[in-house]
Short mmCIF file of C-alpha atoms and ligand atoms in Angstrom, two decimals:
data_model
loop_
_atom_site.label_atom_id
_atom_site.label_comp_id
_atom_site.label_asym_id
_atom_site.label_seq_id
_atom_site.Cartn_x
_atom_site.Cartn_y
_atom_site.Cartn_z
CA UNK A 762 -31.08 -26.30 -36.36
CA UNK A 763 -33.19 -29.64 -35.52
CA UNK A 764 -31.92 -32.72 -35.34
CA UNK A 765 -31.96 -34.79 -39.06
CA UNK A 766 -33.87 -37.67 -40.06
CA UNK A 767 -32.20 -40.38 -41.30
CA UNK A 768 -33.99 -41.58 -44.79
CA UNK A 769 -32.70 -45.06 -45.95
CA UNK A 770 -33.19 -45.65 -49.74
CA UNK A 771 -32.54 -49.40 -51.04
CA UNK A 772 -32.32 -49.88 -54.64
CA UNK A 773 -30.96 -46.20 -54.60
CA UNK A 774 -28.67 -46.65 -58.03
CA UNK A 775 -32.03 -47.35 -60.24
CA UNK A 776 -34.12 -45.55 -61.84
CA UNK A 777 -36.63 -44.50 -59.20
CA UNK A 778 -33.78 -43.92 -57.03
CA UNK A 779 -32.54 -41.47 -59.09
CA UNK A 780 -35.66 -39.41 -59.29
CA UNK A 781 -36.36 -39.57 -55.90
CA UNK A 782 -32.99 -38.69 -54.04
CA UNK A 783 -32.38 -35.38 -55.17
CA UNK A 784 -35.70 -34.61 -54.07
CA UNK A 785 -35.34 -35.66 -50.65
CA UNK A 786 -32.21 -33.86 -50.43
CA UNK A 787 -33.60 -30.61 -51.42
CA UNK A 788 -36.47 -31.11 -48.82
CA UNK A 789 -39.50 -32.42 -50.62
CA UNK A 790 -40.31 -35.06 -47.59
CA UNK A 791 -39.77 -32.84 -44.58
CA UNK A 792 -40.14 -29.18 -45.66
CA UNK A 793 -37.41 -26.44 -45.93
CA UNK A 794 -36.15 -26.48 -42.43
CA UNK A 795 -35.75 -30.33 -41.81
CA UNK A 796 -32.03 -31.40 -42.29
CA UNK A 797 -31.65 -35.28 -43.48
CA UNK A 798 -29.21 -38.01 -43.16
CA UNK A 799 -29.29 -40.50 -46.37
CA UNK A 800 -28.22 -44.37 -46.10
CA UNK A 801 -28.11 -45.65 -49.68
CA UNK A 802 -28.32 -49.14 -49.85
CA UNK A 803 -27.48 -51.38 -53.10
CA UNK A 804 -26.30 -55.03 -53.87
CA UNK A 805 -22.62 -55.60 -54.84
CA UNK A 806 -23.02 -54.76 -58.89
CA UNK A 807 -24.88 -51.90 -58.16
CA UNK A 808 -22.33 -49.80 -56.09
CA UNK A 809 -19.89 -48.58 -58.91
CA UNK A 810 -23.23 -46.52 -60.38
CA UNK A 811 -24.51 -45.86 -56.24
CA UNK A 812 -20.93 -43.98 -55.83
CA UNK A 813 -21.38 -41.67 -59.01
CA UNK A 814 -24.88 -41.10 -57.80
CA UNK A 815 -23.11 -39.68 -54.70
CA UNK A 816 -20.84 -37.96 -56.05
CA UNK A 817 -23.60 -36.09 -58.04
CA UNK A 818 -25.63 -35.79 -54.16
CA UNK A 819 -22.08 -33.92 -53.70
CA UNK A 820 -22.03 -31.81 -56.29
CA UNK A 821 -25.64 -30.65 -55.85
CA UNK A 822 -24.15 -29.11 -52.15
CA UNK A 823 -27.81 -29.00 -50.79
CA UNK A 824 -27.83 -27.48 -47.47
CA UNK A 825 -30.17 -29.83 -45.92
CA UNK A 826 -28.44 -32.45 -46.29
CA UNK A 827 -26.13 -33.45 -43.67
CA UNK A 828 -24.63 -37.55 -44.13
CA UNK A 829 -24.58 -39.74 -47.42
CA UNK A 830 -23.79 -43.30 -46.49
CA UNK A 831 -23.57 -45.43 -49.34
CA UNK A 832 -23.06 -49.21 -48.85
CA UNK A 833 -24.25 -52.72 -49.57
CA UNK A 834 -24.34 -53.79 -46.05
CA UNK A 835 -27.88 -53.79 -44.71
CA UNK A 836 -27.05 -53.39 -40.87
CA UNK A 837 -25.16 -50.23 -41.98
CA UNK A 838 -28.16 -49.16 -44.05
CA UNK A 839 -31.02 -48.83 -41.40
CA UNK A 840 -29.19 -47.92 -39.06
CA UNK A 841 -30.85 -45.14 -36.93
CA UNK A 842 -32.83 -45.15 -39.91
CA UNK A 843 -36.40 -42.59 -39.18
CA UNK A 844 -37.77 -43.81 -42.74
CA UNK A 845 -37.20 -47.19 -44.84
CA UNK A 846 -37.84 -46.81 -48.81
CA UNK A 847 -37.36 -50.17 -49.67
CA UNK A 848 -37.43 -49.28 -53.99
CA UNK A 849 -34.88 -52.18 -54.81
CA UNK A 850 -36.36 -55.82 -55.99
CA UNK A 851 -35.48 -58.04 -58.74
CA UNK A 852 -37.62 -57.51 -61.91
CA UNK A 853 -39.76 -60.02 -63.62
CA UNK A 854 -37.69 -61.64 -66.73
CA UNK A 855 -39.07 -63.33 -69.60
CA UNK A 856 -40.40 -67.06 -68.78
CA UNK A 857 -40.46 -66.17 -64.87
CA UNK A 858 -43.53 -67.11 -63.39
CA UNK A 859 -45.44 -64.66 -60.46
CA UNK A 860 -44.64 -67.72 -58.08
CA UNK A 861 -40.87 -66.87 -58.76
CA UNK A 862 -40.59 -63.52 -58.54
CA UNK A 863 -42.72 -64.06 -55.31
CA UNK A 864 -39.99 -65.97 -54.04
CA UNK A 865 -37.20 -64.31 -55.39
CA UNK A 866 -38.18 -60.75 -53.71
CA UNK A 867 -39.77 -62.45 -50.82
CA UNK A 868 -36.08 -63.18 -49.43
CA UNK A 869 -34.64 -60.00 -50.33
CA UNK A 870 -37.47 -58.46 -47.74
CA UNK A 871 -36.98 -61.17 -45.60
CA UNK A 872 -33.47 -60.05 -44.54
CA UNK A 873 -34.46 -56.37 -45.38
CA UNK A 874 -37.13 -56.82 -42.02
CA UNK A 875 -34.50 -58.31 -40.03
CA UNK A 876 -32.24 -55.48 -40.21
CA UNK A 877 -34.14 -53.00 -40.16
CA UNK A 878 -35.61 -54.45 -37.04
CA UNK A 879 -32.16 -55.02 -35.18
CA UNK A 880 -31.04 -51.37 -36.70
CA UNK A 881 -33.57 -48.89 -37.01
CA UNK A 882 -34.47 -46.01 -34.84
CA UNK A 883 -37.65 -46.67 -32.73
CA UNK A 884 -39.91 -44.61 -34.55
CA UNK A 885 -38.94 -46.19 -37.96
CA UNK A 886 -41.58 -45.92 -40.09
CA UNK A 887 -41.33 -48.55 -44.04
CA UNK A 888 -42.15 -47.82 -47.48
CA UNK A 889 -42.24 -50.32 -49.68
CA UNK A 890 -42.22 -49.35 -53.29
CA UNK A 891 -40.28 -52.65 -55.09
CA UNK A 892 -42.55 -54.88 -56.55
CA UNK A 893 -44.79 -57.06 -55.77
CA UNK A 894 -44.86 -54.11 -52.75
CA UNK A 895 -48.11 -55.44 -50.88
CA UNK A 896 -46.78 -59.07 -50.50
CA UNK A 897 -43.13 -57.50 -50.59
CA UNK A 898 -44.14 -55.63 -47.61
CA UNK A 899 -45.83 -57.89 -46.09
CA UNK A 900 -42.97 -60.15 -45.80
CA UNK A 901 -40.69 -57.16 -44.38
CA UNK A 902 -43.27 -56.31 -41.75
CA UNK A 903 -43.57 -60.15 -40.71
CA UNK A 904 -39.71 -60.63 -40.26
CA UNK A 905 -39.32 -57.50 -38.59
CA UNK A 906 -39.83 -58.51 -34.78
CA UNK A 907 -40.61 -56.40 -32.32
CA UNK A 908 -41.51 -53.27 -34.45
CA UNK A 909 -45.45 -52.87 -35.17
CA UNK A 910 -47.19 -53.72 -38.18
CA UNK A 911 -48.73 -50.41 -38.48
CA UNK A 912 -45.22 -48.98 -39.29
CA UNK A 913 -45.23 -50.90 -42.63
CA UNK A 914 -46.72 -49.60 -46.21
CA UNK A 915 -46.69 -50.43 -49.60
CA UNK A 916 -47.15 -47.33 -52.41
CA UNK A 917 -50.06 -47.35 -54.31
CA UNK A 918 -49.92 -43.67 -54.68
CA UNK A 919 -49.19 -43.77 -58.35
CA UNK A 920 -52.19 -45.42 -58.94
CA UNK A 921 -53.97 -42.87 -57.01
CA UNK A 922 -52.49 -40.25 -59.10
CA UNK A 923 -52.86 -41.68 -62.07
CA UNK A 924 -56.84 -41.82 -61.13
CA UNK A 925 -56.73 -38.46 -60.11
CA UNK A 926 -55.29 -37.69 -63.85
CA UNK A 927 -57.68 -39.50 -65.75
CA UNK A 928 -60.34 -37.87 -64.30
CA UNK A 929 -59.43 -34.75 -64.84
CA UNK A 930 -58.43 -34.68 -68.45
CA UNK A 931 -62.21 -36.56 -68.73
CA UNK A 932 -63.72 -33.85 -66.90
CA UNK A 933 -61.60 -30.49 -67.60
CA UNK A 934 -61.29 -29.64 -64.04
CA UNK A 935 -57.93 -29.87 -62.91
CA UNK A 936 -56.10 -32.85 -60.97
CA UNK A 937 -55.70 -30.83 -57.76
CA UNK A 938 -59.76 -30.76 -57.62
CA UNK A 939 -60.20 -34.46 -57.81
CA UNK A 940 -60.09 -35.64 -53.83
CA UNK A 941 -61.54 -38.63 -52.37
CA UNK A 942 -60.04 -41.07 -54.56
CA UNK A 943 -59.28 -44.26 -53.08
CA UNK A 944 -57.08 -47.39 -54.38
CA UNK A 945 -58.33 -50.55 -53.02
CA UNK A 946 -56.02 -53.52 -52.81
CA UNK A 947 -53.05 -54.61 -55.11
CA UNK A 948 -50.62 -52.41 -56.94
CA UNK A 949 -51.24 -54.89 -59.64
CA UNK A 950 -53.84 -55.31 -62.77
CA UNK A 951 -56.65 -56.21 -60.16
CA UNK A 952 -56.01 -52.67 -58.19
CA UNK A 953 -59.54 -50.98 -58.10
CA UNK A 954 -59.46 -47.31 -58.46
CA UNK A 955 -62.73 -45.98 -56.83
CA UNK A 956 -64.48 -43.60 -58.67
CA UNK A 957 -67.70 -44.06 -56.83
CA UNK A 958 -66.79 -42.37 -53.76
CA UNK A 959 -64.49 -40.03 -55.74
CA UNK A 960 -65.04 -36.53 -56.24
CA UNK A 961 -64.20 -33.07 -58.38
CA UNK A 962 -64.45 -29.46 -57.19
CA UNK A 963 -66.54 -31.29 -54.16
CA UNK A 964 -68.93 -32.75 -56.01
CA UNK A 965 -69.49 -36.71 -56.78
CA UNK A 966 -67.47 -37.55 -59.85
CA UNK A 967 -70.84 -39.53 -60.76
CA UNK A 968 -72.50 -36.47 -61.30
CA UNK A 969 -69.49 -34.63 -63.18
CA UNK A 970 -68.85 -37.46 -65.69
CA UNK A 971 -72.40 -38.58 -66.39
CA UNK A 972 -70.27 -41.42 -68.87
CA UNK A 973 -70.68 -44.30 -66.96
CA UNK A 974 -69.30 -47.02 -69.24
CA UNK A 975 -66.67 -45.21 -69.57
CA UNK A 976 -66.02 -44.80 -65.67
CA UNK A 977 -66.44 -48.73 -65.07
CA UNK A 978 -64.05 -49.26 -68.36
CA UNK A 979 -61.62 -47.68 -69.86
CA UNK A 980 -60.90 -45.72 -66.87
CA UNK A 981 -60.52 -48.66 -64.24
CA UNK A 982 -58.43 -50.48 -67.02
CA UNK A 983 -56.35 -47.14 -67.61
CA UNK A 984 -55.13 -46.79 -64.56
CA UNK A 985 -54.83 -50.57 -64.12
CA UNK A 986 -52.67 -50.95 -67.23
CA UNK A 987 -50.73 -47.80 -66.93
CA UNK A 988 -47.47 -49.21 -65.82
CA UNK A 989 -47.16 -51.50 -68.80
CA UNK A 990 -48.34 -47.94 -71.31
CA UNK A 991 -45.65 -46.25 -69.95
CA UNK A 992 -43.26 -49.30 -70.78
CA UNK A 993 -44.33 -49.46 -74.05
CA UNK A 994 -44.03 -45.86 -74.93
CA UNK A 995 -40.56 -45.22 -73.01
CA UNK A 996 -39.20 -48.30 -73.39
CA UNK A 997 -38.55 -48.32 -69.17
CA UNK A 998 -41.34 -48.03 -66.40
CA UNK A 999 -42.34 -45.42 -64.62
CA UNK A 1000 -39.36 -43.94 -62.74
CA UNK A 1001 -40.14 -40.12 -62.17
CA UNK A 1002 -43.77 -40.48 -61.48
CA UNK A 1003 -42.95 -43.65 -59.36
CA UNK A 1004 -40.10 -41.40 -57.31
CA UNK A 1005 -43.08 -38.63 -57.04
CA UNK A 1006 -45.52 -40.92 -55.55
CA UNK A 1007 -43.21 -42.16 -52.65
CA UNK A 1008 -42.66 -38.59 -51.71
CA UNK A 1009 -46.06 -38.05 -52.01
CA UNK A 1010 -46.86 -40.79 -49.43
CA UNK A 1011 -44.63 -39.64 -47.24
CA UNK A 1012 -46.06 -36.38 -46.82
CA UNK A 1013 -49.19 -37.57 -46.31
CA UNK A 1014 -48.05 -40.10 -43.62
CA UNK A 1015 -46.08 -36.87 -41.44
CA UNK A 1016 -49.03 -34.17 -42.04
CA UNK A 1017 -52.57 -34.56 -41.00
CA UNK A 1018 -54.98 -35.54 -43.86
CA UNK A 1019 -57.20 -32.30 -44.83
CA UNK A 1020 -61.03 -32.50 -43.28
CA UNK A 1021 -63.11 -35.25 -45.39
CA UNK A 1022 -60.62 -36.06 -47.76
CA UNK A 1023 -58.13 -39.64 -47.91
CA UNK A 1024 -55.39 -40.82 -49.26
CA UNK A 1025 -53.81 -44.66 -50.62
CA UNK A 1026 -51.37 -46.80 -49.34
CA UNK A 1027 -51.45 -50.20 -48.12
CA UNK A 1028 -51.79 -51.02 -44.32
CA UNK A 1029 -51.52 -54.33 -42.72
CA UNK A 1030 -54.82 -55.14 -42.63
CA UNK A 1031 -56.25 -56.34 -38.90
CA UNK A 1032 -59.71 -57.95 -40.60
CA UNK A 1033 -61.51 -55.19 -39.00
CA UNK A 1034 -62.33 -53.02 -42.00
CA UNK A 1035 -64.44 -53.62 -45.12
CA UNK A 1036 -64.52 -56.73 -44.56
CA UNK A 1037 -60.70 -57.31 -46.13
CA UNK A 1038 -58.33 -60.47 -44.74
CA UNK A 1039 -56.49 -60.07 -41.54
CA UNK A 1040 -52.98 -60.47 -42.26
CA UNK A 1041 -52.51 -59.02 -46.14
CA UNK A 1042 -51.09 -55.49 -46.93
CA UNK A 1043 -54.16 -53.84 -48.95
CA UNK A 1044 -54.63 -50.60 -50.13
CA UNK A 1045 -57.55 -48.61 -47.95
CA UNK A 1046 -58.58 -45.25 -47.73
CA UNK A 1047 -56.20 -43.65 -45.04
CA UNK A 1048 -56.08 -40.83 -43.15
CA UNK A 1049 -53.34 -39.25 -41.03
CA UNK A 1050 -54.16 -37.71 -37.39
CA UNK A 1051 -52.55 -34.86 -35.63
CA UNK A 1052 -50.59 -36.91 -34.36
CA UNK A 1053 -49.56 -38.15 -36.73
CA UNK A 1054 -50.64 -41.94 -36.31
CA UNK A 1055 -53.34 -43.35 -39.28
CA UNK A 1056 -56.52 -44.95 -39.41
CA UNK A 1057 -58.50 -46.48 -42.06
CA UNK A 1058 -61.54 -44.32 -42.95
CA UNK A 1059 -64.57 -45.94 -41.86
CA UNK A 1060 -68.17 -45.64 -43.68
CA UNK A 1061 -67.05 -45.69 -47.39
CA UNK A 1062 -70.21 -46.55 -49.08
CA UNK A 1063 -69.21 -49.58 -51.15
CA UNK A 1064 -71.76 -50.83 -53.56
CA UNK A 1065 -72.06 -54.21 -55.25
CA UNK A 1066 -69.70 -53.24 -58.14
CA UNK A 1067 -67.07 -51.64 -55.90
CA UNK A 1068 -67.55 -55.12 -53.86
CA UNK A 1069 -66.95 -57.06 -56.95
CA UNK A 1070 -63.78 -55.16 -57.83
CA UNK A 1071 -62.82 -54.95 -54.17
CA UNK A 1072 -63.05 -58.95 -53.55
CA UNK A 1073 -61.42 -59.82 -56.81
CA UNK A 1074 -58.11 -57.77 -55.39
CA UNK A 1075 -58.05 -58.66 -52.36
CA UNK A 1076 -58.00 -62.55 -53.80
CA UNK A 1077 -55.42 -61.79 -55.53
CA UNK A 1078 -53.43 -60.59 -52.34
CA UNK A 1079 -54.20 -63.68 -50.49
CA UNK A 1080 -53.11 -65.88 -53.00
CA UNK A 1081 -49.75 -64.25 -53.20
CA UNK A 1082 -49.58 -64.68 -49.57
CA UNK A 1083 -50.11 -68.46 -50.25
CA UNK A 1084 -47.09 -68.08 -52.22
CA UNK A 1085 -44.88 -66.73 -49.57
CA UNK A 1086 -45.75 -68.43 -46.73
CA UNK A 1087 -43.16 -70.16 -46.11
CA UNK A 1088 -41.34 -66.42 -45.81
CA UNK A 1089 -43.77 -65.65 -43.22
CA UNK A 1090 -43.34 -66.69 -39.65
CA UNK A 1091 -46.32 -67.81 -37.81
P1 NAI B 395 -34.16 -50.44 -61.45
O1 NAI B 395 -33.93 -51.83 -61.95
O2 NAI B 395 -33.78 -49.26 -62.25
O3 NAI B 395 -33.44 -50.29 -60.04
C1 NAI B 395 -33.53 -51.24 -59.04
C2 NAI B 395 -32.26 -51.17 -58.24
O4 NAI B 395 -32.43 -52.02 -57.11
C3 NAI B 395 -31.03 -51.63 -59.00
O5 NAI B 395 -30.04 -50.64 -58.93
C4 NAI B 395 -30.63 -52.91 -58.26
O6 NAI B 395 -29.22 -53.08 -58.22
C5 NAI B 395 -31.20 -52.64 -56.88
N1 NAI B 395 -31.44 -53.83 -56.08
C6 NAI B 395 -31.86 -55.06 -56.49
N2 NAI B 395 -31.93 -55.89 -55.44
C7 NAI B 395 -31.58 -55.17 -54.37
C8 NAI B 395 -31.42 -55.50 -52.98
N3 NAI B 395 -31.65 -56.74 -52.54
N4 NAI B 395 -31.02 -54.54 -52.13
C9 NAI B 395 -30.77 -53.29 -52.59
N5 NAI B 395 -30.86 -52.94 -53.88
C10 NAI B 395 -31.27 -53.87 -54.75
O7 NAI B 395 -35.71 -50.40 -61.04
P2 NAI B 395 -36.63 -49.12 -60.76
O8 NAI B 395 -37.22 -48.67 -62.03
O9 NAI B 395 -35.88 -48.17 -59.92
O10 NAI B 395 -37.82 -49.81 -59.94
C11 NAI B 395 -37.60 -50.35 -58.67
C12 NAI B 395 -38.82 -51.14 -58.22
O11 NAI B 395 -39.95 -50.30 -58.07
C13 NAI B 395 -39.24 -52.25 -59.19
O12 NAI B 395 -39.59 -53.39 -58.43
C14 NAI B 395 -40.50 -51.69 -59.82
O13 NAI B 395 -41.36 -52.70 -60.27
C15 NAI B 395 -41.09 -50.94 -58.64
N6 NAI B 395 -42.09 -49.93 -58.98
C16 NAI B 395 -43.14 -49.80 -58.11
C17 NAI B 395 -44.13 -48.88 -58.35
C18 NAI B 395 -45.29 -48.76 -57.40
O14 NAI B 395 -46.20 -47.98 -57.72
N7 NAI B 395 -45.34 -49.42 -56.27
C19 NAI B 395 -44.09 -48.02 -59.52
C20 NAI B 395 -42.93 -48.19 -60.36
C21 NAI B 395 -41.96 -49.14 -60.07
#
């Protein structure tokens, strides 16, 4: 039997949490032979709900998992930890302004890097799915000394799905042929889901869906405003999806990425690629080695209304880093 990997979930009594746990018990993350540890971390209030969770992890006797530690101490939480989901922030409330929740979230990551710095195993590897997660993760990476910014992501796999969805209902092909898609940026409103350089059954999705307006309208704004569709029809955001996507980014982080395809999540951007910021977590096309290290796919034609989109999120990034800064040690 190998050894297990020790997942860390914070937030784990919410919604996402929820959906995702189970999941990693039964061995969505690490396949059907991979036993896992699980350190659940929540704030005070949340750890009456955390211990019925457990109780339910119990009850589900799932033979890959080995240790449920539930607590609301973070040193406890990482420690040893392989893999950080950080899912827990502080939503937005009425009259709040961006600047606040900034601020507000941007100290719960602050401590959240510190530990899992001082805790985690050496091969930790950090998901950030709580929102804002670029600038969330961003702070976490910054406060975390001594372990390397290329350890540190923030999901926007959702999005990417949620691309991938559109354009297959508006094509008829199914989701599993859409590949290539790539989510530039913020998970916000300014996100830019790239249907240029996207493609179905191998072919340019340009030549599939000949309906351009559509393709630089409704379908950017779709996916852009999906979150808040989903709110208004379920009267809560996206939980399930949301739990789906930070599975699915895990996977694609541990297993190589297949021949000429990509996938999204945002990397700590060196200013080397694209032309993006140094020092901002933005979304890039990504793919995973043998190895399984990442790199940013290079030579991504990007055209002068990709470059529009692409510039207008990645503003957006740096002036939530403005925001933060005082989070963020030089
Ligand atoms: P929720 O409100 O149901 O659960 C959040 C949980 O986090 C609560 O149980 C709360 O007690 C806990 N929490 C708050 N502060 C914490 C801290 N400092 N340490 C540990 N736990 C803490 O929210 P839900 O629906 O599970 O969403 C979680 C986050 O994920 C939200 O920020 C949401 O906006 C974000 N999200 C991100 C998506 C993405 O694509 N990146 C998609 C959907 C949601």
């Amino acid at each position: 039997m190998k050894a297990p990997i020790t997942v860390s979930v914070t937030g784990a009594a919410g919604q996402i949490g929820y959906a995702l746990l189970f999941r990693i018990a039964s061995g969505a993350l690490f396949g059907p032979d991979q036993p896992v540890n699980l350190r659940l971390i929540e704030i005070e209030p949340g750890m009456p709900a955390l211990k019925g969770v457990v109780m339910e992890l119990d009850d589900c006797a799932f033979p890959l998992l080995r240790e449920v530690v539930p607590t609301s101490d973070l040193n406890e939480g990482f420690r040893g930890t392989n893999w950080a989901l950080l899912v827990g922030s502080v939503p937005r409330k009425a009259g709040m302004e961006r600047a606040d929740l900034l601020g507000i979230n941007g100290k719960i990551f602050t401590g959240q890097g510190q530990a899992i710095a001082k805790n985690a195993a050496s091969d930790v590897r950090t998901l950030v799915v709580g929102n804002p997660c670029n600038t969330n993760a961003l702070i976490c990476a910054a406060n975390a000394d001594g372990v390397s910014k290329d350890r540190f992501f923030a999901m926007t796999r959702l999005d990417e799905n949620r691309a991938k969805s559109q354009l297959a209902q508006k094509s008829g092909a199914h989701h599993s042929d859409v590949t290539n898609l790539c989510i530039w940026g913020n998970h916000s409103a300014t996100q830019y889901p790239d249907f240029t350089n996207a493609k179905i059954g191998g072919k340019p999705v340009t030549d599939v869906i000949s309906d351009e307006e559509w393709l630089k309208g409704d379908f950017i704004k779709t996916v852009q405003q999906r979150g808040a569709a989903i709110i208004a029809a379920r009267g809560a955001s996206s939980a399930a999806s949301a739990a789906n996507a930070a599975i699915d980014t895990v996977v694609s982080l541990v297993n190589p990425t297949p021949a000429g395809d990509w996938h999204s999540v945002a990397v700590y951007s060196d200013g080397s690629h694209y032309g993006i910021a140094k020092g901002i977590m933005a979304s890039m096309p990504i793919r995973t080695l043998t190895n399984g290290t990442w790199e940013v796919v290079e030579g991504v034609p990007v055209n002068d209304f990709s470059q529009g989109k692409i510039d207008a999120t990645i503003g957006e990034l740096l002036e939530e880093r403005e925001a933060v800064k005082d989070l963020i040690p030089a």
